[in-house]
Amino acid sequence: MTCAVRESGGGWRCAGVRWPREVPELGWSRGGDRRVSVLAYGDGLGFRAVGERHCVGARGNVCPLGAVVPGRSTGGRCAECARLDRAHSVAADTMADDPRTYRVYLAWFGPGMVKVGITGEERGAARLREQGAVAFSWLGRGPLMAARRTEEVLRAALGVPDRIPYAKKRAVRGQLPGSEERAGAVAELYARAAELEGRGWPESLERLPLEVVDQVGIFGLDLDPVPGRPVRESAPAPVRSVRELVDGGVVAGRLVAAAGPDLHLAVADGGVVVLDTRLITGWYLTAVARVTEATEVTGTDVRVPLIDIGGGGVQGGLF
């Protein structure tokens, strides 16, 4: 079944991928209204970008300027809406009196790529799926400022970054080590973090036991059968990614995997192209020809600028 794509005549704009549960959803917005299309591996997904890309607004509000934003912007917001959105985020440290409970996590994205972060406890692991964390473990739970303080202490003591670029994440995603090595990397980071308890670690933060959660199966990156999911053929590692959309640009393929904002699409030449859905927010998208579910990918097409994954070179002749 081809993924539903909202028609531009209805005024719906794409809001990108979200992970409220263990399956990706493509969001749509029209003013204050919101809808979602649930995505499934093996299904076709195809669309054509129409018109201009407009700012998606901030904190659920429509951009008052209706500003046009650049095609390569992963934020999808004009400067003013980006400022407002950031000002009300947890990362801005402007909500010291937030009464909610937060969790500190340790995330692994690939060999040599780990980070420490925090997320609201009520969100569960949604934040880790949104970031494309291949494996993770909770470290502790407590008030916001205690979680934030712990995050800062661990970053400094362990020498881990506060963020990892998506380009680096997708560059290693097609050649991940086995599950034991993934779990071992998280366990090692947890042990190093636990040694810091009592050394700058706030007393109000409760340490949680090590429990490695591996998300390879959720993302569709595994080659082994997953209970409750149909057996899928293996797909080659992606070597190209969409650089930007343009008016009239087409992306169509069969969804074989997804991680964070990235959709992995099997396309006509037998390869896999990564679509960072942060690039499609704010566009009107119209449906294109159906993509079959057959083993042989047919009816697929990519007519937008692409770039090599890892190499940085722009692919010629693809637009």
Short mmCIF file of C-alpha atoms in Angstrom, two decimals:
data_model
loop_
_atom_site.label_atom_id
_atom_site.label_comp_id
_atom_site.label_asym_id
_atom_site.label_seq_id
_atom_site.Cartn_x
_atom_site.Cartn_y
_atom_site.Cartn_z
CA MET A 1 0.00 0.00 0.00
CA THR A 2 1.34 3.42 -0.88
CA CYS A 3 1.63 5.80 2.06
CA ALA A 4 -1.09 8.43 2.06
CA VAL A 5 0.13 11.85 0.99
CA ARG A 6 -2.13 14.84 1.57
CA GLU A 7 -3.18 16.74 -1.51
CA SER A 8 -2.10 20.37 -1.72
CA GLY A 9 -5.61 21.51 -2.54
CA GLY A 10 -6.63 20.69 1.02
CA GLY A 11 -4.04 23.06 2.45
CA TRP A 12 -2.10 20.40 4.39
CA ARG A 13 1.64 20.77 4.82
CA CYS A 14 4.05 18.04 5.88
CA ALA A 15 5.24 18.22 9.51
CA GLY A 16 7.88 15.47 9.26
CA VAL A 17 8.32 12.15 11.07
CA ARG A 18 7.54 11.57 14.74
CA TRP A 19 7.90 8.49 16.96
CA PRO A 20 5.22 8.53 19.68
CA ARG A 21 5.23 4.71 19.57
CA GLU A 22 7.52 2.07 18.07
CA VAL A 23 6.44 2.84 14.51
CA PRO A 24 7.17 6.06 12.60
CA GLU A 25 4.35 8.46 11.73
CA LEU A 26 4.33 11.19 9.10
CA GLY A 27 2.67 14.31 10.48
CA TRP A 28 0.53 16.89 8.66
CA SER A 29 -0.60 20.33 9.72
CA ARG A 30 -3.14 22.86 8.51
CA GLY A 31 -3.37 25.85 10.79
CA GLY A 32 -4.01 24.38 14.24
CA ASP A 33 -5.19 21.00 12.90
CA ARG A 34 -2.92 17.94 13.01
CA ARG A 35 -3.10 14.54 11.31
CA VAL A 36 -0.75 11.59 10.92
CA SER A 37 -0.05 8.82 8.41
CA VAL A 38 1.38 5.68 10.05
CA LEU A 39 4.32 4.30 8.04
CA ALA A 40 5.13 0.61 7.57
CA TYR A 41 8.25 -1.06 6.24
CA GLY A 42 7.68 -2.59 2.81
CA ASP A 43 5.05 -0.02 1.87
CA GLY A 44 5.56 2.47 -0.93
CA LEU A 45 5.93 6.17 -0.29
CA GLY A 46 5.94 8.75 -3.06
CA PHE A 47 5.32 12.47 -3.41
CA ARG A 48 5.99 15.58 -5.45
CA ALA A 49 6.85 18.91 -3.78
CA VAL A 50 4.64 21.80 -4.91
CA GLY A 51 5.16 25.55 -4.70
CA GLU A 52 7.33 27.09 -2.00
CA ARG A 53 8.43 25.87 1.39
CA HIS A 54 6.93 27.89 4.24
CA CYS A 55 7.88 28.24 7.90
CA VAL A 56 6.20 25.65 10.13
CA GLY A 57 5.75 28.14 13.00
CA ALA A 58 6.64 27.64 16.67
CA ARG A 59 5.15 25.69 19.57
CA GLY A 60 2.07 24.72 17.58
CA ASN A 61 1.38 28.26 16.34
CA VAL A 62 1.26 29.35 12.70
CA CYS A 63 4.10 31.60 11.51
CA PRO A 64 2.61 35.14 11.54
CA LEU A 65 4.75 36.11 8.53
CA GLY A 66 4.03 33.05 6.43
CA ALA A 67 7.75 33.21 5.69
CA VAL A 68 9.41 31.23 2.92
CA VAL A 69 12.37 29.17 4.21
CA PRO A 70 15.37 27.68 2.36
CA GLY A 71 15.09 24.16 0.97
CA ARG A 72 18.22 22.96 2.78
CA SER A 73 17.14 24.14 6.23
CA THR A 74 16.59 21.20 8.58
CA GLY A 75 14.79 23.47 11.04
CA GLY A 76 12.02 24.49 8.67
CA ARG A 77 11.49 27.76 10.55
CA CYS A 78 12.15 31.42 9.90
CA ALA A 79 14.57 33.19 12.25
CA GLU A 80 11.84 34.61 14.51
CA CYS A 81 9.92 31.34 14.92
CA ALA A 82 13.19 29.47 15.50
CA ARG A 83 14.01 31.91 18.30
CA LEU A 84 10.59 31.48 19.94
CA ASP A 85 10.73 27.71 19.67
CA ARG A 86 14.18 27.58 21.24
CA ALA A 87 13.24 30.00 24.04
CA HIS A 88 10.57 27.61 25.31
CA SER A 89 12.56 24.39 25.00
CA VAL A 90 14.10 22.42 27.87
CA ALA A 91 17.53 22.96 26.33
CA ALA A 92 17.22 26.71 26.85
CA ASP A 93 17.26 26.30 30.66
CA THR A 94 14.41 28.79 31.07
CA MET A 95 12.07 26.42 32.97
CA ALA A 96 13.83 25.95 36.30
CA ASP A 97 10.49 25.56 38.12
CA ASP A 98 9.25 22.79 35.83
CA PRO A 99 7.56 20.30 38.23
CA ARG A 100 7.84 17.28 35.93
CA THR A 101 10.24 14.36 36.40
CA TYR A 102 13.07 14.02 33.90
CA ARG A 103 15.34 11.15 32.95
CA VAL A 104 19.01 11.14 32.04
CA TYR A 105 19.92 8.72 29.25
CA LEU A 106 23.08 7.30 27.69
CA ALA A 107 22.71 6.82 23.93
CA TRP A 108 24.85 4.93 21.38
CA PHE A 109 24.57 5.73 17.66
CA GLY A 110 27.49 3.77 16.26
CA PRO A 111 31.14 2.98 16.98
CA GLY A 112 32.67 5.91 18.85
CA MET A 113 29.41 7.89 18.87
CA VAL A 114 27.79 8.23 22.31
CA LYS A 115 26.06 11.05 24.11
CA VAL A 116 24.32 11.96 27.34
CA GLY A 117 20.94 13.68 27.31
CA ILE A 118 17.72 14.27 29.20
CA THR A 119 14.03 13.84 28.36
CA GLY A 120 10.71 14.15 30.15
CA GLU A 121 9.81 10.90 31.91
CA GLU A 122 6.27 10.95 30.52
CA ARG A 123 7.66 10.77 26.97
CA GLY A 124 9.27 7.38 27.57
CA ALA A 125 11.79 6.48 24.85
CA ALA A 126 10.24 8.72 22.17
CA ARG A 127 13.18 11.12 22.36
CA LEU A 128 15.65 8.29 21.75
CA ARG A 129 13.70 7.14 18.69
CA GLU A 130 13.53 10.73 17.40
CA GLN A 131 17.31 11.00 17.64
CA GLY A 132 17.91 7.65 15.95
CA ALA A 133 19.70 6.13 18.96
CA VAL A 134 20.60 2.57 18.01
CA ALA A 135 20.90 1.51 21.67
CA PHE A 136 20.50 3.26 25.02
CA SER A 137 20.06 2.90 28.75
CA TRP A 138 18.47 5.12 31.35
CA LEU A 139 20.90 6.41 33.97
CA GLY A 140 18.79 8.36 36.44
CA ARG A 141 15.59 10.25 37.14
CA GLY A 142 14.72 13.39 39.11
CA PRO A 143 13.85 17.11 38.87
CA LEU A 144 14.77 19.05 35.75
CA MET A 145 17.68 20.99 37.18
CA ALA A 146 19.17 17.88 38.81
CA ALA A 147 18.93 16.05 35.49
CA ARG A 148 20.47 19.01 33.69
CA ARG A 149 23.31 19.25 36.23
CA THR A 150 24.04 15.53 35.90
CA GLU A 151 24.07 15.83 32.13
CA GLU A 152 26.66 18.63 32.31
CA VAL A 153 28.85 16.77 34.81
CA LEU A 154 28.88 13.62 32.70
CA ARG A 155 29.63 15.44 29.47
CA ALA A 156 32.65 17.11 31.01
CA ALA A 157 33.93 14.06 32.90
CA LEU A 158 33.36 11.50 30.16
CA GLY A 159 34.31 13.74 27.26
CA VAL A 160 31.12 13.09 25.29
CA PRO A 161 29.47 15.69 23.01
CA ASP A 162 26.09 17.29 23.60
CA ARG A 163 24.97 16.37 20.09
CA ILE A 164 26.00 14.19 17.15
CA PRO A 165 25.28 15.37 13.57
CA TYR A 166 22.79 13.24 11.67
CA ALA A 167 25.24 13.01 8.76
CA LYS A 168 27.61 11.05 11.01
CA LYS A 169 24.82 8.82 12.31
CA ARG A 170 23.64 7.79 8.86
CA ALA A 171 27.21 7.27 7.62
CA VAL A 172 27.62 4.25 9.95
CA ARG A 173 24.05 3.01 10.06
CA GLY A 174 24.52 0.50 7.25
CA GLN A 175 27.48 -1.24 8.92
CA LEU A 176 26.59 -1.59 12.57
CA PRO A 177 28.33 -4.21 14.76
CA GLY A 178 26.39 -7.07 16.36
CA SER A 179 23.96 -6.76 19.24
CA GLU A 180 26.49 -7.91 21.87
CA GLU A 181 28.98 -5.23 20.86
CA ARG A 182 26.24 -2.59 20.87
CA ALA A 183 25.10 -3.60 24.35
CA GLY A 184 28.67 -3.73 25.57
CA ALA A 185 29.35 -0.17 24.43
CA VAL A 186 26.32 1.12 26.36
CA ALA A 187 27.24 -0.93 29.45
CA GLU A 188 30.79 0.46 29.41
CA LEU A 189 29.50 4.03 29.24
CA TYR A 190 27.04 3.31 32.07
CA ALA A 191 29.82 1.95 34.29
CA ARG A 192 31.96 5.06 33.70
CA ALA A 193 28.98 7.31 34.48
CA ALA A 194 28.04 5.38 37.65
CA GLU A 195 31.56 5.89 39.02
CA LEU A 196 30.84 9.62 39.16
CA GLU A 197 27.96 9.24 41.61
CA GLY A 198 28.77 11.44 44.61
CA ARG A 199 31.26 13.50 42.62
CA GLY A 200 29.13 16.36 41.36
CA TRP A 201 26.12 14.10 40.85
CA PRO A 202 23.10 15.84 42.51
CA GLU A 203 21.64 13.92 45.45
CA SER A 204 18.13 14.53 44.14
CA LEU A 205 18.82 12.42 41.05
CA GLU A 206 17.93 8.76 41.59
CA ARG A 207 20.22 6.37 39.72
CA LEU A 208 18.42 3.76 37.63
CA PRO A 209 19.80 0.25 36.94
CA LEU A 210 21.52 -0.60 33.66
CA GLU A 211 19.01 -1.90 31.13
CA VAL A 212 20.19 -1.72 27.53
CA VAL A 213 17.43 -1.14 25.00
CA ASP A 214 18.38 -2.02 21.41
CA GLN A 215 16.32 -0.26 18.73
CA VAL A 216 17.75 -1.88 15.60
CA GLY A 217 14.58 -3.95 15.15
CA ILE A 218 12.31 -0.95 15.70
CA PHE A 219 14.18 0.99 13.02
CA GLY A 220 14.07 -1.91 10.56
CA LEU A 221 17.87 -2.05 10.38
CA ASP A 222 18.08 -5.70 11.44
CA LEU A 223 18.35 -8.65 9.08
CA ASP A 224 16.90 -11.17 11.53
CA PRO A 225 13.16 -11.83 12.00
CA VAL A 226 11.49 -9.76 14.71
CA PRO A 227 8.57 -11.32 16.66
CA GLY A 228 5.29 -9.89 15.46
CA ARG A 229 6.78 -8.36 12.31
CA PRO A 230 6.83 -9.82 8.79
CA VAL A 231 10.15 -11.19 7.51
CA ARG A 232 11.68 -8.62 5.16
CA GLU A 233 14.36 -8.92 2.55
CA SER A 234 17.66 -7.25 3.36
CA ALA A 235 18.36 -3.92 1.69
CA PRO A 236 21.76 -2.51 0.76
CA ALA A 237 23.29 0.15 2.97
CA PRO A 238 22.30 3.68 1.88
CA VAL A 239 24.99 5.63 0.04
CA ARG A 240 23.02 8.74 -0.95
CA SER A 241 20.73 11.18 0.83
CA VAL A 242 18.36 13.91 -0.33
CA ARG A 243 20.02 17.32 -0.10
CA GLU A 244 16.89 19.43 -0.58
CA LEU A 245 13.46 19.51 -2.18
CA VAL A 246 12.47 21.93 -4.93
CA ASP A 247 9.20 22.81 -6.63
CA GLY A 248 8.24 19.83 -8.78
CA GLY A 249 10.85 17.56 -7.22
CA VAL A 250 9.83 13.90 -6.85
CA VAL A 251 10.80 11.32 -4.25
CA ALA A 252 9.31 7.83 -4.53
CA GLY A 253 10.45 4.46 -3.25
CA ARG A 254 9.71 1.61 -0.90
CA LEU A 255 10.30 2.19 2.80
CA VAL A 256 12.85 -0.34 4.08
CA ALA A 257 13.99 1.31 7.32
CA ALA A 258 13.68 4.47 9.40
CA ALA A 259 15.72 5.99 12.23
CA GLY A 260 15.11 9.35 13.86
CA PRO A 261 13.97 11.73 11.11
CA ASP A 262 15.49 9.57 8.34
CA LEU A 263 13.47 7.37 5.99
CA HIS A 264 15.43 4.75 4.00
CA LEU A 265 13.83 4.28 0.58
CA ALA A 266 14.67 1.54 -1.91
CA VAL A 267 14.64 3.22 -5.33
CA ALA A 268 14.63 2.26 -9.00
CA ASP A 269 18.37 1.73 -9.48
CA GLY A 270 18.43 -0.91 -6.74
CA GLY A 271 20.03 1.38 -4.18
CA VAL A 272 18.73 2.99 -1.01
CA VAL A 273 18.34 6.75 -0.61
CA VAL A 274 17.94 8.43 2.78
CA LEU A 275 15.30 11.15 3.10
CA ASP A 276 15.79 13.39 6.13
CA THR A 277 12.18 14.36 6.79
CA ARG A 278 13.27 17.58 8.46
CA LEU A 279 13.78 18.76 4.86
CA ILE A 280 10.15 18.16 3.88
CA THR A 281 8.48 20.10 6.69
CA GLY A 282 6.60 23.13 5.39
CA TRP A 283 6.11 21.75 1.87
CA TYR A 284 2.84 20.94 0.16
CA LEU A 285 3.19 17.35 -1.05
CA THR A 286 1.05 15.65 -3.69
CA ALA A 287 0.88 11.92 -4.32
CA VAL A 288 2.71 10.29 -7.24
CA ALA A 289 2.34 6.89 -8.89
CA ARG A 290 1.85 3.86 -6.68
CA VAL A 291 4.97 1.98 -5.53
CA THR A 292 4.57 -1.81 -5.47
CA GLU A 293 5.31 -4.09 -2.54
CA ALA A 294 6.94 -6.69 -4.77
CA THR A 295 10.52 -7.78 -4.19
CA GLU A 296 11.55 -5.97 -7.34
CA VAL A 297 11.17 -2.24 -6.78
CA THR A 298 9.18 -0.71 -9.61
CA GLY A 299 7.57 2.65 -10.20
CA THR A 300 10.18 4.39 -8.05
CA ASP A 301 11.84 7.66 -8.88
CA VAL A 302 14.04 10.32 -7.28
CA ARG A 303 14.29 13.67 -9.01
CA VAL A 304 15.76 15.99 -6.40
CA PRO A 305 19.40 16.91 -5.62
CA LEU A 306 21.22 14.08 -3.78
CA ILE A 307 24.51 13.97 -1.92
CA ASP A 308 26.89 11.12 -1.08
CA ILE A 309 26.60 9.84 2.49
CA GLY A 310 29.92 10.33 4.24
CA GLY A 311 31.72 11.76 1.21
CA GLY A 312 29.93 15.10 0.91
CA GLY A 313 29.95 15.07 -2.89
CA VAL A 314 26.81 16.07 -4.79
CA GLN A 315 25.50 13.42 -7.19
CA GLY A 316 25.28 14.78 -10.71
CA GLY A 317 22.43 14.21 -13.14
CA LEU A 318 19.85 13.32 -10.49
CA PHE A 319 17.79 16.47 -10.66
#
